[in-house]
């Protein structure tokens, strides 16, 4: 609640910019895998053109023409993820934890990684940010090593959870927003 109140001016600004950047709804919903493998609707500010996913959801990539110009700005500054604080209030997500994957990608990734290690990351609520993201494993998965390392950092986080680790991840996420980070698309 505090984060939403602090971010209220930004939220209003982002809402206006999304509305006038292209046709379509302000919020975007997509099914993701949550705690214990239970699907939930993740909320984001819409950063793509309205019919960008007619052929089904897919990860965005560098130079993705489905992303609006304002959408790219939001993604760089992570403004598109602000509505996920509503997911936190609803109990679907945590501020810090493994990032939730799309349902279809979860199935694909589970075939490439040891089942126990992959399923283990679903024993906690997914997060808005996580250890894997601050270590450079956010966004597009280009090869098997990307998903293996993401899961490795997710599991390390779960096994070594502490309030201090959460604070470190939140601080590093904030610093990454201001200094920029690869894969911000």
CSV table of N, CA and C in Angstrom, one decimal, residues 27-133:
chain,number,residue,atom,x,y,z
A,27,UNK,N,-4.4,-1.6,-18.7
A,27,UNK,CA,-3.7,-2.8,-18.1
A,27,UNK,C,-3.7,-4.0,-19.0
A,28,UNK,N,-2.7,-4.8,-18.8
A,28,UNK,CA,-2.5,-6.0,-19.6
A,28,UNK,C,-2.5,-7.2,-18.5
A,29,UNK,N,-3.2,-8.2,-18.8
A,29,UNK,CA,-3.3,-9.4,-17.9
A,29,UNK,C,-2.7,-10.6,-18.7
A,30,UNK,N,-2.0,-11.4,-18.0
A,30,UNK,CA,-1.4,-12.6,-18.6
A,30,UNK,C,-1.3,-13.7,-17.6
A,31,UNK,N,-1.7,-14.9,-17.9
A,31,UNK,CA,-1.6,-16.0,-17.0
A,31,UNK,C,-0.1,-16.4,-16.8
A,32,UNK,N,0.3,-16.5,-15.5
A,32,UNK,CA,1.6,-16.9,-15.1
A,32,UNK,C,1.5,-18.0,-14.1
A,33,UNK,N,2.6,-18.7,-13.9
A,33,UNK,CA,2.6,-19.8,-12.9
A,33,UNK,C,3.0,-19.2,-11.5
A,34,UNK,N,2.2,-19.4,-10.5
A,34,UNK,CA,2.4,-18.9,-9.2
A,34,UNK,C,2.9,-20.0,-8.2
A,35,UNK,N,2.7,-19.7,-7.0
A,35,UNK,CA,3.1,-20.6,-5.9
A,35,UNK,C,2.4,-22.0,-6.1
A,36,UNK,N,3.2,-23.0,-5.9
A,36,UNK,CA,2.7,-24.4,-6.0
A,36,UNK,C,2.1,-24.7,-7.4
A,37,UNK,N,2.6,-23.9,-8.4
A,37,UNK,CA,2.2,-24.2,-9.8
A,37,UNK,C,0.8,-23.7,-10.1
A,38,UNK,N,0.1,-23.0,-9.2
A,38,UNK,CA,-1.2,-22.5,-9.5
A,38,UNK,C,-1.1,-21.2,-10.4
A,39,UNK,N,-1.8,-21.2,-11.5
A,39,UNK,CA,-1.8,-20.0,-12.4
A,39,UNK,C,-2.5,-18.8,-11.7
A,40,UNK,N,-2.1,-17.7,-12.1
A,40,UNK,CA,-2.7,-16.4,-11.7
A,40,UNK,C,-2.6,-15.4,-12.8
A,41,UNK,N,-3.4,-14.3,-12.8
A,41,UNK,CA,-3.2,-13.3,-13.8
A,41,UNK,C,-2.3,-12.2,-13.3
A,42,UNK,N,-1.2,-12.0,-14.0
A,42,UNK,CA,-0.2,-11.0,-13.6
A,42,UNK,C,-0.7,-9.7,-14.3
A,43,UNK,N,-0.6,-8.6,-13.6
A,43,UNK,CA,-1.0,-7.3,-14.1
A,43,UNK,C,0.2,-6.5,-14.5
A,44,UNK,N,0.1,-5.8,-15.6
A,44,UNK,CA,1.2,-4.9,-16.1
A,44,UNK,C,0.5,-3.7,-16.8
A,45,UNK,N,1.2,-2.6,-16.9
A,45,UNK,CA,0.7,-1.6,-17.8
A,45,UNK,C,1.0,-2.1,-19.2
A,46,UNK,N,0.1,-1.9,-20.1
A,46,UNK,CA,0.2,-2.4,-21.5
A,46,UNK,C,1.4,-1.6,-22.2
A,47,UNK,N,2.3,-2.3,-22.7
A,47,UNK,CA,3.5,-1.7,-23.3
A,47,UNK,C,3.6,-2.1,-24.8
A,48,UNK,N,2.6,-3.0,-25.3
A,48,UNK,CA,2.6,-3.4,-26.7
A,48,UNK,C,1.4,-2.8,-27.3
A,49,UNK,N,1.4,-2.9,-28.7
A,49,UNK,CA,0.2,-2.5,-29.4
A,49,UNK,C,-0.9,-3.5,-29.1
A,50,UNK,N,-2.1,-3.1,-29.2
A,50,UNK,CA,-3.3,-3.8,-28.8
A,50,UNK,C,-3.3,-5.2,-29.3
A,51,UNK,N,-3.1,-5.5,-30.5
A,51,UNK,CA,-3.2,-6.9,-31.0
A,51,UNK,C,-1.9,-7.5,-31.2
A,52,UNK,N,-0.9,-7.2,-30.4
A,52,UNK,CA,0.5,-7.7,-30.6
A,52,UNK,C,0.6,-9.2,-30.4
A,53,UNK,N,-0.3,-9.8,-29.6
A,53,UNK,CA,-0.2,-11.2,-29.3
A,53,UNK,C,-1.3,-12.0,-29.9
A,54,UNK,N,-1.7,-11.7,-31.1
A,54,UNK,CA,-2.8,-12.5,-31.7
A,54,UNK,C,-2.5,-13.9,-31.9
A,55,UNK,N,-1.2,-14.2,-32.2
A,55,UNK,CA,-0.8,-15.6,-32.4
A,55,UNK,C,-0.4,-16.2,-31.1
A,56,UNK,N,-0.7,-15.6,-30.0
A,56,UNK,CA,-0.4,-16.2,-28.7
A,56,UNK,C,0.8,-15.4,-28.0
A,57,UNK,N,0.8,-15.6,-26.6
A,57,UNK,CA,1.9,-14.9,-25.9
A,57,UNK,C,3.3,-15.4,-26.2
A,58,UNK,N,4.2,-14.5,-26.3
A,58,UNK,CA,5.6,-14.8,-26.5
A,58,UNK,C,6.5,-13.8,-25.9
A,59,UNK,N,7.7,-14.2,-25.5
A,59,UNK,CA,8.6,-13.2,-24.8
A,59,UNK,C,9.0,-12.1,-25.8
A,60,UNK,N,9.2,-10.9,-25.3
A,60,UNK,CA,9.6,-9.9,-26.1
A,60,UNK,C,11.1,-10.0,-26.3
A,61,UNK,N,11.7,-9.3,-27.3
A,61,UNK,CA,13.1,-9.4,-27.6
A,61,UNK,C,13.6,-8.1,-28.0
A,62,UNK,N,14.9,-7.9,-28.2
A,62,UNK,CA,15.5,-6.7,-28.6
A,62,UNK,C,14.9,-6.3,-30.0
A,63,UNK,N,14.6,-5.0,-30.2
A,63,UNK,CA,14.0,-4.5,-31.4
A,63,UNK,C,12.7,-5.1,-31.8
A,64,UNK,N,11.9,-5.4,-30.8
A,64,UNK,CA,10.5,-6.0,-30.9
A,64,UNK,C,9.6,-5.0,-31.4
A,65,UNK,N,9.1,-5.1,-32.6
A,65,UNK,CA,8.2,-4.0,-33.2
A,65,UNK,C,6.8,-4.1,-32.6
A,66,UNK,N,6.5,-5.0,-31.7
A,66,UNK,CA,5.2,-5.1,-31.0
A,66,UNK,C,5.1,-4.1,-29.9
A,67,UNK,N,6.3,-3.6,-29.4
A,67,UNK,CA,6.3,-2.7,-28.3
A,67,UNK,C,6.2,-1.2,-28.8
A,68,UNK,N,5.3,-0.5,-28.1
A,68,UNK,CA,5.1,0.9,-28.5
A,68,UNK,C,6.3,1.7,-28.0
A,69,UNK,N,6.6,2.9,-28.6
A,69,UNK,CA,7.7,3.7,-28.1
A,69,UNK,C,7.6,4.0,-26.6
A,70,UNK,N,6.4,4.4,-26.2
A,70,UNK,CA,6.2,4.6,-24.7
A,70,UNK,C,6.4,3.3,-24.0
A,71,UNK,N,6.0,2.2,-24.5
A,71,UNK,CA,6.2,0.9,-23.9
A,71,UNK,C,7.6,0.6,-23.6
A,72,UNK,N,8.5,1.0,-24.6
A,72,UNK,CA,9.9,0.7,-24.4
A,72,UNK,C,10.5,1.6,-23.3
A,73,UNK,N,10.0,2.8,-23.2
A,73,UNK,CA,10.4,3.7,-22.0
A,73,UNK,C,10.0,3.0,-20.7
A,74,UNK,N,8.7,2.6,-20.7
A,74,UNK,CA,8.2,1.9,-19.5
A,74,UNK,C,9.0,0.7,-19.1
A,75,UNK,N,9.4,-0.1,-20.1
A,75,UNK,CA,10.2,-1.3,-19.8
A,75,UNK,C,11.6,-1.0,-19.3
A,76,UNK,N,12.2,0.0,-19.8
A,76,UNK,CA,13.5,0.4,-19.4
A,76,UNK,C,13.5,0.8,-17.9
A,77,UNK,N,12.5,1.6,-17.6
A,77,UNK,CA,12.4,2.1,-16.2
A,77,UNK,C,11.5,1.2,-15.3
A,78,UNK,N,11.0,0.1,-15.9
A,78,UNK,CA,10.2,-0.9,-15.2
A,78,UNK,C,8.8,-0.3,-14.7
A,79,UNK,N,8.4,0.7,-15.3
A,79,UNK,CA,7.1,1.3,-14.9
A,79,UNK,C,6.0,0.4,-15.3
A,80,UNK,N,6.1,-0.5,-16.3
A,80,UNK,CA,5.1,-1.4,-16.7
A,80,UNK,C,4.7,-2.4,-15.6
A,81,UNK,N,5.7,-2.6,-14.7
A,81,UNK,CA,5.5,-3.6,-13.6
A,81,UNK,C,4.8,-3.0,-12.3
A,82,UNK,N,4.6,-1.7,-12.3
A,82,UNK,CA,3.9,-1.1,-11.1
A,82,UNK,C,2.6,-1.8,-10.7
A,83,UNK,N,1.8,-2.2,-11.6
A,83,UNK,CA,0.5,-2.9,-11.2
A,83,UNK,C,0.7,-4.2,-10.5
A,84,UNK,N,1.9,-4.7,-10.6
A,84,UNK,CA,2.2,-6.0,-9.9
A,84,UNK,C,2.1,-5.8,-8.3
A,85,UNK,N,2.2,-4.6,-7.9
A,85,UNK,CA,2.0,-4.4,-6.4
A,85,UNK,C,0.5,-4.7,-6.1
A,86,UNK,N,-0.4,-4.6,-7.0
A,86,UNK,CA,-1.8,-5.1,-6.8
A,86,UNK,C,-1.8,-6.6,-6.6
A,87,UNK,N,-1.0,-7.3,-7.5
A,87,UNK,CA,-0.8,-8.7,-7.3
A,87,UNK,C,-0.2,-9.1,-5.9
A,88,UNK,N,0.6,-8.3,-5.4
A,88,UNK,CA,1.2,-8.5,-4.1
A,88,UNK,C,0.1,-8.3,-3.0
A,89,UNK,N,-0.7,-7.3,-3.2
A,89,UNK,CA,-1.8,-7.1,-2.2
A,89,UNK,C,-2.8,-8.2,-2.3
A,90,UNK,N,-3.1,-8.8,-3.5
A,90,UNK,CA,-4.0,-9.9,-3.6
A,90,UNK,C,-3.5,-11.2,-3.1
A,91,UNK,N,-2.2,-11.2,-2.8
A,91,UNK,CA,-1.5,-12.4,-2.3
A,91,UNK,C,-1.0,-13.4,-3.4
A,92,UNK,N,-1.0,-13.0,-4.7
A,92,UNK,CA,-0.5,-13.8,-5.7
A,92,UNK,C,1.0,-13.7,-5.9
A,93,UNK,N,1.6,-12.6,-5.4
A,93,UNK,CA,3.0,-12.4,-5.6
A,93,UNK,C,3.6,-11.8,-4.3
A,94,UNK,N,4.9,-11.7,-4.3
A,94,UNK,CA,5.7,-11.1,-3.3
A,94,UNK,C,6.5,-10.0,-4.0
A,95,UNK,N,7.0,-9.1,-3.2
A,95,UNK,CA,7.9,-8.0,-3.8
A,95,UNK,C,9.1,-8.7,-4.4
A,96,UNK,N,9.7,-9.6,-3.6
A,96,UNK,CA,10.9,-10.3,-4.0
A,96,UNK,C,10.6,-11.8,-4.1
A,97,UNK,N,11.1,-12.5,-5.1
A,97,UNK,CA,11.0,-13.9,-5.3
A,97,UNK,C,11.3,-14.3,-6.7
A,98,UNK,N,11.2,-15.5,-7.1
A,98,UNK,CA,11.4,-15.9,-8.5
A,98,UNK,C,10.4,-15.2,-9.4
A,99,UNK,N,10.8,-14.7,-10.6
A,99,UNK,CA,9.9,-14.1,-11.5
A,99,UNK,C,9.0,-15.2,-12.1
A,100,UNK,N,7.7,-15.0,-12.2
A,100,UNK,CA,6.8,-16.0,-12.7
A,100,UNK,C,6.9,-16.1,-14.2
A,101,UNK,N,6.9,-17.3,-14.8
A,101,UNK,CA,6.9,-17.5,-16.2
A,101,UNK,C,5.5,-17.7,-16.8
A,102,UNK,N,5.4,-17.5,-18.1
A,102,UNK,CA,4.2,-17.8,-18.8
A,102,UNK,C,4.0,-19.3,-18.7
A,103,UNK,N,2.7,-19.7,-18.8
A,103,UNK,CA,2.4,-21.1,-18.6
A,103,UNK,C,3.1,-22.0,-19.7
A,104,UNK,N,3.1,-21.6,-20.9
A,104,UNK,CA,3.7,-22.4,-22.0
A,104,UNK,C,5.2,-22.5,-21.8
A,105,UNK,N,5.8,-21.4,-21.4
A,105,UNK,CA,7.3,-21.4,-21.2
A,105,UNK,C,7.7,-22.3,-20.0
A,106,UNK,N,6.8,-22.3,-18.9
A,106,UNK,CA,7.1,-23.1,-17.8
A,106,UNK,C,7.2,-24.6,-18.2
A,107,UNK,N,6.3,-25.0,-19.1
A,107,UNK,CA,6.3,-26.4,-19.5
A,107,UNK,C,7.5,-26.6,-20.3
A,108,UNK,N,7.9,-25.7,-21.2
A,108,UNK,CA,9.1,-25.9,-22.0
A,108,UNK,C,10.4,-25.9,-21.2
A,109,UNK,N,10.5,-25.0,-20.2
A,109,UNK,CA,11.7,-24.9,-19.4
A,109,UNK,C,11.8,-26.2,-18.5
A,110,UNK,N,10.7,-26.7,-18.0
A,110,UNK,CA,10.7,-27.9,-17.1
A,110,UNK,C,11.3,-29.1,-17.8
A,111,UNK,N,11.3,-29.1,-19.2
A,111,UNK,CA,11.9,-30.2,-19.9
A,111,UNK,C,13.4,-30.1,-20.0
A,112,UNK,N,14.0,-28.9,-19.8
A,112,UNK,CA,15.4,-28.6,-20.0
A,112,UNK,C,16.2,-28.6,-18.7
A,113,UNK,N,15.4,-28.6,-17.6
A,113,UNK,CA,16.1,-28.5,-16.3
A,113,UNK,C,15.7,-29.7,-15.4
A,114,UNK,N,16.5,-30.1,-14.5
A,114,UNK,CA,16.2,-31.1,-13.5
A,114,UNK,C,14.9,-30.8,-12.9
A,115,UNK,N,13.9,-31.7,-12.9
A,115,UNK,CA,12.6,-31.5,-12.5
A,115,UNK,C,12.5,-30.9,-11.0
A,116,UNK,N,13.3,-31.5,-10.1
A,116,UNK,CA,13.3,-31.1,-8.7
A,116,UNK,C,13.7,-29.6,-8.6
A,117,UNK,N,14.8,-29.3,-9.3
A,117,UNK,CA,15.3,-27.9,-9.2
A,117,UNK,C,14.3,-26.9,-9.8
A,118,UNK,N,13.6,-27.3,-10.9
A,118,UNK,CA,12.7,-26.4,-11.5
A,118,UNK,C,11.4,-26.3,-10.7
A,119,UNK,N,10.9,-27.3,-10.2
A,119,UNK,CA,9.7,-27.3,-9.4
A,119,UNK,C,9.9,-26.6,-8.1
A,120,UNK,N,11.1,-26.7,-7.5
A,120,UNK,CA,11.5,-26.1,-6.2
A,120,UNK,C,11.2,-24.6,-6.2
A,121,UNK,N,11.4,-23.9,-7.3
A,121,UNK,CA,11.2,-22.5,-7.4
A,121,UNK,C,9.7,-22.1,-7.3
A,122,UNK,N,8.8,-23.1,-7.4
A,122,UNK,CA,7.4,-22.8,-7.3
A,122,UNK,C,6.9,-23.0,-5.9
A,123,UNK,N,7.7,-23.3,-5.0
A,123,UNK,CA,7.3,-23.5,-3.6
A,123,UNK,C,7.1,-22.1,-2.9
A,124,UNK,N,7.5,-21.0,-3.5
A,124,UNK,CA,7.3,-19.7,-2.9
A,124,UNK,C,6.5,-18.8,-3.9
A,125,UNK,N,6.0,-17.7,-3.4
A,125,UNK,CA,5.3,-16.8,-4.2
A,125,UNK,C,6.3,-16.2,-5.2
A,126,UNK,N,5.9,-16.0,-6.4
A,126,UNK,CA,6.8,-15.3,-7.4
A,126,UNK,C,6.9,-13.8,-7.0
A,127,UNK,N,8.0,-13.2,-7.5
A,127,UNK,CA,8.2,-11.8,-7.1
A,127,UNK,C,8.2,-10.8,-8.2
A,128,UNK,N,8.1,-9.6,-7.9
A,128,UNK,CA,8.2,-8.5,-8.9
A,128,UNK,C,9.7,-8.4,-9.3
A,129,UNK,N,10.6,-8.6,-8.4
A,129,UNK,CA,12.0,-8.7,-8.7
A,129,UNK,C,12.6,-9.9,-8.0
A,130,UNK,N,13.8,-10.3,-8.4
A,130,UNK,CA,14.4,-11.4,-7.7
A,130,UNK,C,15.9,-11.4,-7.9
A,131,UNK,N,16.6,-12.4,-7.3
A,131,UNK,CA,18.0,-12.5,-7.3
A,131,UNK,C,18.5,-12.7,-8.7
A,132,UNK,N,17.8,-13.6,-9.5
A,132,UNK,CA,18.2,-13.8,-10.9
A,132,UNK,C,18.2,-12.6,-11.7
A,133,UNK,N,17.2,-11.7,-11.5
A,133,UNK,CA,17.1,-10.5,-12.2
A,133,UNK,C,18.2,-9.5,-12.0
